[in-house]
């Protein structure tokens, strides 16, 4: 079951959280077309982040495609979380745009990363959310209420070219193009995320395109080194590569 079903009610109302989140993303409430707002009841939750400002992130076609594709699944709620300069230093909570949910309440936290300079923002977002930045620390601990930490996955052009700078921070890294891999990843997570996370990571490590840094040495001279198979989209015309969100 999704971990959020048994959580305590937050002190703020949904509208309060939405307003706080959207005010951080831009100057005042956002005006958008195409945003998907779902009820969380019994759904698998995914936070989708671009580690830069709202307006930079919204120009990412990868984020647009993933957001649309994940929300097409009736059993999944996918909400966006962006980096905002100064918010971490000011002690502001890191909240999703759609429902104002804290980042640590999601089952999965996915990052699409395009540029090396945004690597710093990834770590800042994790600290702002009070999520242990290192994957090893998350895998060895739980949250204050006994819930596991969100499973962190990343992908994107910068990551595919060289995943190692961010490898210590992520549970799973997708190498290559994710359009065809996302449904498979979600199915595997539904089956094993809450039951046995170690077994889920082992399964993902054996799945083409998925790199689990804790299970796969990166040193090519290591006796257990295994290259990760890069994913390519076999049927590109089969995927809608256009914006579905407008602001």
mmCIF file of C-alpha atoms in Angstrom:
data_model
loop_
_atom_site.group_PDB
_atom_site.id
_atom_site.type_symbol
_atom_site.label_atom_id
_atom_site.label_comp_id
_atom_site.label_asym_id
_atom_site.label_seq_id
_atom_site.Cartn_x
_atom_site.Cartn_y
_atom_site.Cartn_z
ATOM 1 C CA UNK A 1 0.000 0.000 0.000
ATOM 2 C CA UNK A 2 1.191 3.560 -0.557
ATOM 3 C CA UNK A 3 2.911 4.751 2.595
ATOM 4 C CA UNK A 4 1.007 8.019 2.869
ATOM 5 C CA UNK A 5 -2.344 6.400 3.667
ATOM 6 C CA UNK A 6 -1.617 6.223 7.391
ATOM 7 C CA UNK A 7 -0.034 9.645 7.913
ATOM 8 C CA UNK A 8 -1.197 12.231 10.411
ATOM 9 C CA UNK A 9 -3.135 15.155 9.000
ATOM 10 C CA UNK A 10 -0.960 18.196 8.400
ATOM 11 C CA UNK A 11 -1.755 21.318 10.455
ATOM 12 C CA UNK A 12 -2.071 23.419 7.329
ATOM 13 C CA UNK A 13 -5.009 22.949 4.997
ATOM 14 C CA UNK A 14 -4.479 21.863 1.420
ATOM 15 C CA UNK A 15 -5.207 25.365 0.139
ATOM 16 C CA UNK A 16 -2.702 26.860 2.609
ATOM 17 C CA UNK A 17 0.003 24.464 1.452
ATOM 18 C CA UNK A 18 -0.775 25.081 -2.210
ATOM 19 C CA UNK A 19 -0.544 28.817 -1.727
ATOM 20 C CA UNK A 20 2.791 28.541 0.109
ATOM 21 C CA UNK A 21 4.229 26.251 -2.556
ATOM 22 C CA UNK A 22 3.067 28.309 -5.509
ATOM 23 C CA UNK A 23 4.251 31.555 -3.949
ATOM 24 C CA UNK A 24 7.737 30.050 -3.750
ATOM 25 C CA UNK A 25 7.625 28.963 -7.390
ATOM 26 C CA UNK A 26 6.689 32.372 -8.728
ATOM 27 C CA UNK A 27 5.408 35.774 -7.778
ATOM 28 C CA UNK A 28 1.994 34.981 -6.360
ATOM 29 C CA UNK A 29 -0.437 32.195 -7.344
ATOM 30 C CA UNK A 30 0.431 30.448 -10.589
ATOM 31 C CA UNK A 31 -1.823 30.537 -13.631
ATOM 32 C CA UNK A 32 -1.547 27.220 -15.428
ATOM 33 C CA UNK A 33 -3.408 25.147 -17.979
ATOM 34 C CA UNK A 34 -3.079 21.377 -17.982
ATOM 35 C CA UNK A 35 -2.064 20.767 -14.362
ATOM 36 C CA UNK A 36 -3.391 17.494 -12.937
ATOM 37 C CA UNK A 37 -4.669 17.597 -9.352
ATOM 38 C CA UNK A 38 -5.693 14.230 -7.913
ATOM 39 C CA UNK A 39 -6.949 12.998 -4.585
ATOM 40 C CA UNK A 40 -4.215 11.045 -2.799
ATOM 41 C CA UNK A 41 -6.459 8.326 -1.400
ATOM 42 C CA UNK A 42 -4.896 4.902 -2.044
ATOM 43 C CA UNK A 43 -2.715 6.134 -4.902
ATOM 44 C CA UNK A 44 0.978 5.609 -5.529
ATOM 45 C CA UNK A 45 2.662 9.001 -5.192
ATOM 46 C CA UNK A 46 5.520 10.382 -7.276
ATOM 47 C CA UNK A 47 7.233 13.729 -6.768
ATOM 48 C CA UNK A 48 8.725 14.918 -10.058
ATOM 49 C CA UNK A 49 11.503 17.488 -9.743
ATOM 50 C CA UNK A 50 13.581 19.613 -12.052
ATOM 51 C CA UNK A 51 16.389 21.014 -9.857
ATOM 52 C CA UNK A 52 16.070 24.578 -11.039
ATOM 53 C CA UNK A 53 13.484 27.350 -10.966
ATOM 54 C CA UNK A 54 9.850 26.799 -11.901
ATOM 55 C CA UNK A 55 10.187 28.586 -15.229
ATOM 56 C CA UNK A 56 13.376 26.770 -16.233
ATOM 57 C CA UNK A 57 11.871 23.440 -15.232
ATOM 58 C CA UNK A 58 8.613 24.058 -17.066
ATOM 59 C CA UNK A 59 10.557 24.537 -20.297
ATOM 60 C CA UNK A 60 11.869 20.967 -20.005
ATOM 61 C CA UNK A 61 10.116 18.661 -22.441
ATOM 62 C CA UNK A 62 11.320 15.674 -20.417
ATOM 63 C CA UNK A 63 9.466 16.923 -17.347
ATOM 64 C CA UNK A 64 6.355 17.581 -19.419
ATOM 65 C CA UNK A 65 6.402 14.082 -20.921
ATOM 66 C CA UNK A 66 6.989 12.320 -17.603
ATOM 67 C CA UNK A 67 4.328 14.352 -15.795
ATOM 68 C CA UNK A 68 1.726 13.563 -18.441
ATOM 69 C CA UNK A 69 2.673 9.896 -18.721
ATOM 70 C CA UNK A 70 2.646 9.230 -14.985
ATOM 71 C CA UNK A 71 -0.677 10.990 -14.432
ATOM 72 C CA UNK A 72 -2.296 8.934 -17.190
ATOM 73 C CA UNK A 73 -2.222 6.068 -14.683
ATOM 74 C CA UNK A 74 -5.357 6.263 -12.542
ATOM 75 C CA UNK A 75 -3.522 4.675 -9.595
ATOM 76 C CA UNK A 76 -0.661 7.204 -9.629
ATOM 77 C CA UNK A 77 -0.573 10.788 -8.408
ATOM 78 C CA UNK A 78 2.378 12.752 -9.797
ATOM 79 C CA UNK A 79 3.101 16.259 -8.531
ATOM 80 C CA UNK A 80 5.891 18.728 -9.323
ATOM 81 C CA UNK A 81 8.513 20.118 -6.974
ATOM 82 C CA UNK A 82 11.009 22.776 -8.066
ATOM 83 C CA UNK A 83 14.078 24.413 -6.573
ATOM 84 C CA UNK A 84 13.705 28.041 -5.523
ATOM 85 C CA UNK A 85 16.744 30.169 -4.786
ATOM 86 C CA UNK A 86 16.974 31.172 -1.144
ATOM 87 C CA UNK A 87 14.163 28.952 0.151
ATOM 88 C CA UNK A 88 16.477 26.407 1.774
ATOM 89 C CA UNK A 89 18.452 29.100 3.599
ATOM 90 C CA UNK A 90 15.188 30.712 4.719
ATOM 91 C CA UNK A 91 14.007 27.423 6.225
ATOM 92 C CA UNK A 92 10.959 27.143 3.976
ATOM 93 C CA UNK A 93 9.460 23.657 3.515
ATOM 94 C CA UNK A 94 9.793 21.972 0.131
ATOM 95 C CA UNK A 95 6.239 21.405 -1.113
ATOM 96 C CA UNK A 96 4.602 20.111 -4.273
ATOM 97 C CA UNK A 97 2.730 22.572 -6.472
ATOM 98 C CA UNK A 98 -0.481 20.619 -6.948
ATOM 99 C CA UNK A 99 -1.419 19.713 -3.365
ATOM 100 C CA UNK A 100 1.285 21.391 -1.296
ATOM 101 C CA UNK A 101 2.603 18.049 -0.031
ATOM 102 C CA UNK A 102 6.029 17.837 1.667
ATOM 103 C CA UNK A 103 8.609 16.054 -0.460
ATOM 104 C CA UNK A 104 9.228 13.339 2.124
ATOM 105 C CA UNK A 105 5.600 12.167 1.970
ATOM 106 C CA UNK A 106 5.933 10.774 -1.552
ATOM 107 C CA UNK A 107 6.611 7.119 -2.299
ATOM 108 C CA UNK A 108 9.045 8.035 -5.079
ATOM 109 C CA UNK A 109 11.002 11.221 -5.698
ATOM 110 C CA UNK A 110 12.165 11.462 -9.314
ATOM 111 C CA UNK A 111 14.582 14.056 -10.683
ATOM 112 C CA UNK A 112 15.205 14.864 -14.329
ATOM 113 C CA UNK A 113 18.615 16.529 -14.604
ATOM 114 C CA UNK A 114 19.899 18.241 -17.731
ATOM 115 C CA UNK A 115 22.928 20.247 -16.629
ATOM 116 C CA UNK A 116 25.873 19.678 -14.325
ATOM 117 C CA UNK A 117 25.406 22.989 -12.496
ATOM 118 C CA UNK A 118 22.030 21.756 -11.238
ATOM 119 C CA UNK A 119 23.728 18.935 -9.306
ATOM 120 C CA UNK A 120 24.247 21.359 -6.425
ATOM 121 C CA UNK A 121 20.534 22.164 -6.384
ATOM 122 C CA UNK A 122 19.667 18.470 -6.052
ATOM 123 C CA UNK A 123 21.564 18.217 -2.783
ATOM 124 C CA UNK A 124 20.119 21.514 -1.571
ATOM 125 C CA UNK A 125 16.587 20.272 -2.250
ATOM 126 C CA UNK A 126 17.204 17.075 -0.292
ATOM 127 C CA UNK A 127 18.500 19.040 2.672
ATOM 128 C CA UNK A 128 15.612 21.484 2.454
ATOM 129 C CA UNK A 129 13.202 18.539 2.565
ATOM 130 C CA UNK A 130 15.111 17.104 5.555
ATOM 131 C CA UNK A 131 15.764 13.934 3.572
ATOM 132 C CA UNK A 132 19.227 12.410 4.155
ATOM 133 C CA UNK A 133 21.177 13.283 0.987
ATOM 134 C CA UNK A 134 23.230 10.067 0.857
ATOM 135 C CA UNK A 135 21.443 6.957 -0.391
ATOM 136 C CA UNK A 136 23.349 4.780 2.080
ATOM 137 C CA UNK A 137 21.972 6.798 5.003
ATOM 138 C CA UNK A 138 18.393 6.567 3.708
ATOM 139 C CA UNK A 139 18.656 2.842 3.083
ATOM 140 C CA UNK A 140 19.907 2.301 6.647
ATOM 141 C CA UNK A 141 17.224 4.370 8.395
ATOM 142 C CA UNK A 142 13.556 5.314 8.455
ATOM 143 C CA UNK A 143 11.632 8.516 9.026
ATOM 144 C CA UNK A 144 10.506 9.621 12.487
ATOM 145 C CA UNK A 145 7.136 7.895 12.049
ATOM 146 C CA UNK A 146 8.576 4.588 10.836
ATOM 147 C CA UNK A 147 7.914 5.226 7.150
ATOM 148 C CA UNK A 148 10.719 4.524 4.688
ATOM 149 C CA UNK A 149 12.292 7.460 2.917
ATOM 150 C CA UNK A 150 11.111 8.115 -0.634
ATOM 151 C CA UNK A 151 12.879 6.029 -3.252
ATOM 152 C CA UNK A 152 15.057 8.476 -5.187
ATOM 153 C CA UNK A 153 15.594 8.006 -8.911
ATOM 154 C CA UNK A 154 17.193 10.318 -11.453
ATOM 155 C CA UNK A 155 17.810 10.461 -15.181
ATOM 156 C CA UNK A 156 18.323 12.933 -17.978
ATOM 157 C CA UNK A 157 21.025 13.976 -20.461
ATOM 158 C CA UNK A 158 23.570 15.065 -17.871
ATOM 159 C CA UNK A 159 23.087 11.903 -15.836
ATOM 160 C CA UNK A 160 23.306 9.605 -18.852
ATOM 161 C CA UNK A 161 26.614 11.156 -19.927
ATOM 162 C CA UNK A 162 28.144 10.749 -16.469
ATOM 163 C CA UNK A 163 26.073 9.455 -13.548
ATOM 164 C CA UNK A 164 28.916 9.191 -11.049
ATOM 165 C CA UNK A 165 28.842 12.715 -9.516
ATOM 166 C CA UNK A 166 25.281 12.077 -8.272
ATOM 167 C CA UNK A 167 25.556 8.312 -7.750
ATOM 168 C CA UNK A 168 26.040 8.564 -3.949
ATOM 169 C CA UNK A 169 22.754 10.463 -3.597
ATOM 170 C CA UNK A 170 20.349 8.259 -5.578
ATOM 171 C CA UNK A 171 18.936 4.793 -5.030
ATOM 172 C CA UNK A 172 18.380 4.258 -8.752
ATOM 173 C CA UNK A 173 19.694 5.976 -11.883
ATOM 174 C CA UNK A 174 18.094 5.594 -15.312
ATOM 175 C CA UNK A 175 20.624 5.543 -18.135
ATOM 176 C CA UNK A 176 19.213 6.628 -21.488
ATOM 177 C CA UNK A 177 15.697 7.481 -22.575
ATOM 178 C CA UNK A 178 12.933 6.789 -20.114
ATOM 179 C CA UNK A 179 9.717 6.887 -22.128
ATOM 180 C CA UNK A 180 9.429 3.102 -22.396
ATOM 181 C CA UNK A 181 11.085 2.377 -19.040
ATOM 182 C CA UNK A 182 8.743 4.409 -16.833
ATOM 183 C CA UNK A 183 5.770 1.974 -16.908
ATOM 184 C CA UNK A 184 8.100 -0.948 -16.160
ATOM 185 C CA UNK A 185 9.700 0.954 -13.285
ATOM 186 C CA UNK A 186 6.318 1.833 -11.792
ATOM 187 C CA UNK A 187 5.105 -1.770 -12.036
ATOM 188 C CA UNK A 188 8.216 -3.027 -10.240
ATOM 189 C CA UNK A 189 7.825 -0.388 -7.531
ATOM 190 C CA UNK A 190 4.171 -1.233 -6.970
ATOM 191 C CA UNK A 191 5.118 -4.853 -6.433
ATOM 192 C CA UNK A 192 8.085 -4.338 -4.131
ATOM 193 C CA UNK A 193 8.610 -0.812 -2.815
ATOM 194 C CA UNK A 194 6.958 -1.315 0.576
ATOM 195 C CA UNK A 195 7.419 -5.077 0.887
ATOM 196 C CA UNK A 196 11.172 -5.502 0.413
ATOM 197 C CA UNK A 197 13.112 -2.499 -0.844
ATOM 198 C CA UNK A 198 16.405 -4.404 -0.957
ATOM 199 C CA UNK A 199 14.834 -7.002 -3.240
ATOM 200 C CA UNK A 200 13.348 -4.240 -5.407
ATOM 201 C CA UNK A 201 16.763 -2.612 -5.830
ATOM 202 C CA UNK A 202 18.264 -5.987 -6.736
ATOM 203 C CA UNK A 203 15.559 -6.497 -9.375
ATOM 204 C CA UNK A 204 16.119 -3.023 -10.819
ATOM 205 C CA UNK A 205 19.867 -3.669 -10.911
ATOM 206 C CA UNK A 206 19.200 -6.654 -13.193
ATOM 207 C CA UNK A 207 16.869 -4.640 -15.429
ATOM 208 C CA UNK A 208 18.356 -3.022 -18.570
ATOM 209 C CA UNK A 209 18.823 0.724 -18.231
ATOM 210 C CA UNK A 210 18.733 0.877 -14.434
ATOM 211 C CA UNK A 211 21.882 1.560 -12.432
ATOM 212 C CA UNK A 212 21.768 0.901 -8.689
ATOM 213 C CA UNK A 213 24.988 2.448 -7.345
ATOM 214 C CA UNK A 214 24.867 0.540 -4.049
ATOM 215 C CA UNK A 215 24.941 -2.783 -5.921
ATOM 216 C CA UNK A 216 27.155 -2.082 -8.922
ATOM 217 C CA UNK A 217 30.806 -0.966 -8.702
ATOM 218 C CA UNK A 218 31.636 1.916 -11.042
ATOM 219 C CA UNK A 219 35.343 1.126 -11.336
ATOM 220 C CA UNK A 220 35.913 -0.635 -14.645
ATOM 221 C CA UNK A 221 38.858 -2.505 -13.138
ATOM 222 C CA UNK A 222 36.704 -3.989 -10.372
ATOM 223 C CA UNK A 223 36.220 -7.741 -10.630
ATOM 224 C CA UNK A 224 32.414 -7.322 -10.354
ATOM 225 C CA UNK A 225 32.109 -4.419 -12.805
ATOM 226 C CA UNK A 226 29.129 -4.700 -15.171
ATOM 227 C CA UNK A 227 28.285 -1.998 -17.716
ATOM 228 C CA UNK A 228 24.753 -0.576 -17.694
ATOM 229 C CA UNK A 229 22.794 -1.061 -20.897
ATOM 230 C CA UNK A 230 21.735 2.342 -22.226
ATOM 231 C CA UNK A 231 18.053 2.617 -23.134
ATOM 232 C CA UNK A 232 16.826 3.916 -26.481
ATOM 233 C CA UNK A 233 13.238 4.561 -27.518
ATOM 234 C CA UNK A 234 12.380 1.981 -30.159
ATOM 235 C CA UNK A 235 9.229 3.705 -31.384
ATOM 236 C CA UNK A 236 9.639 7.456 -30.968
ATOM 237 C CA UNK A 237 6.485 8.360 -32.992
ATOM 238 C CA UNK A 238 4.499 6.366 -30.438
ATOM 239 C CA UNK A 239 5.125 8.987 -27.759
ATOM 240 C CA UNK A 240 3.658 12.456 -27.601
ATOM 241 C CA UNK A 241 6.641 14.805 -27.362
ATOM 242 C CA UNK A 242 4.871 18.089 -26.726
ATOM 243 C CA UNK A 243 3.984 20.319 -23.818
ATOM 244 C CA UNK A 244 0.820 19.452 -21.930
ATOM 245 C CA UNK A 245 1.272 22.139 -19.274
ATOM 246 C CA UNK A 246 1.157 25.847 -20.020
ATOM 247 C CA UNK A 247 1.922 28.744 -17.719
#
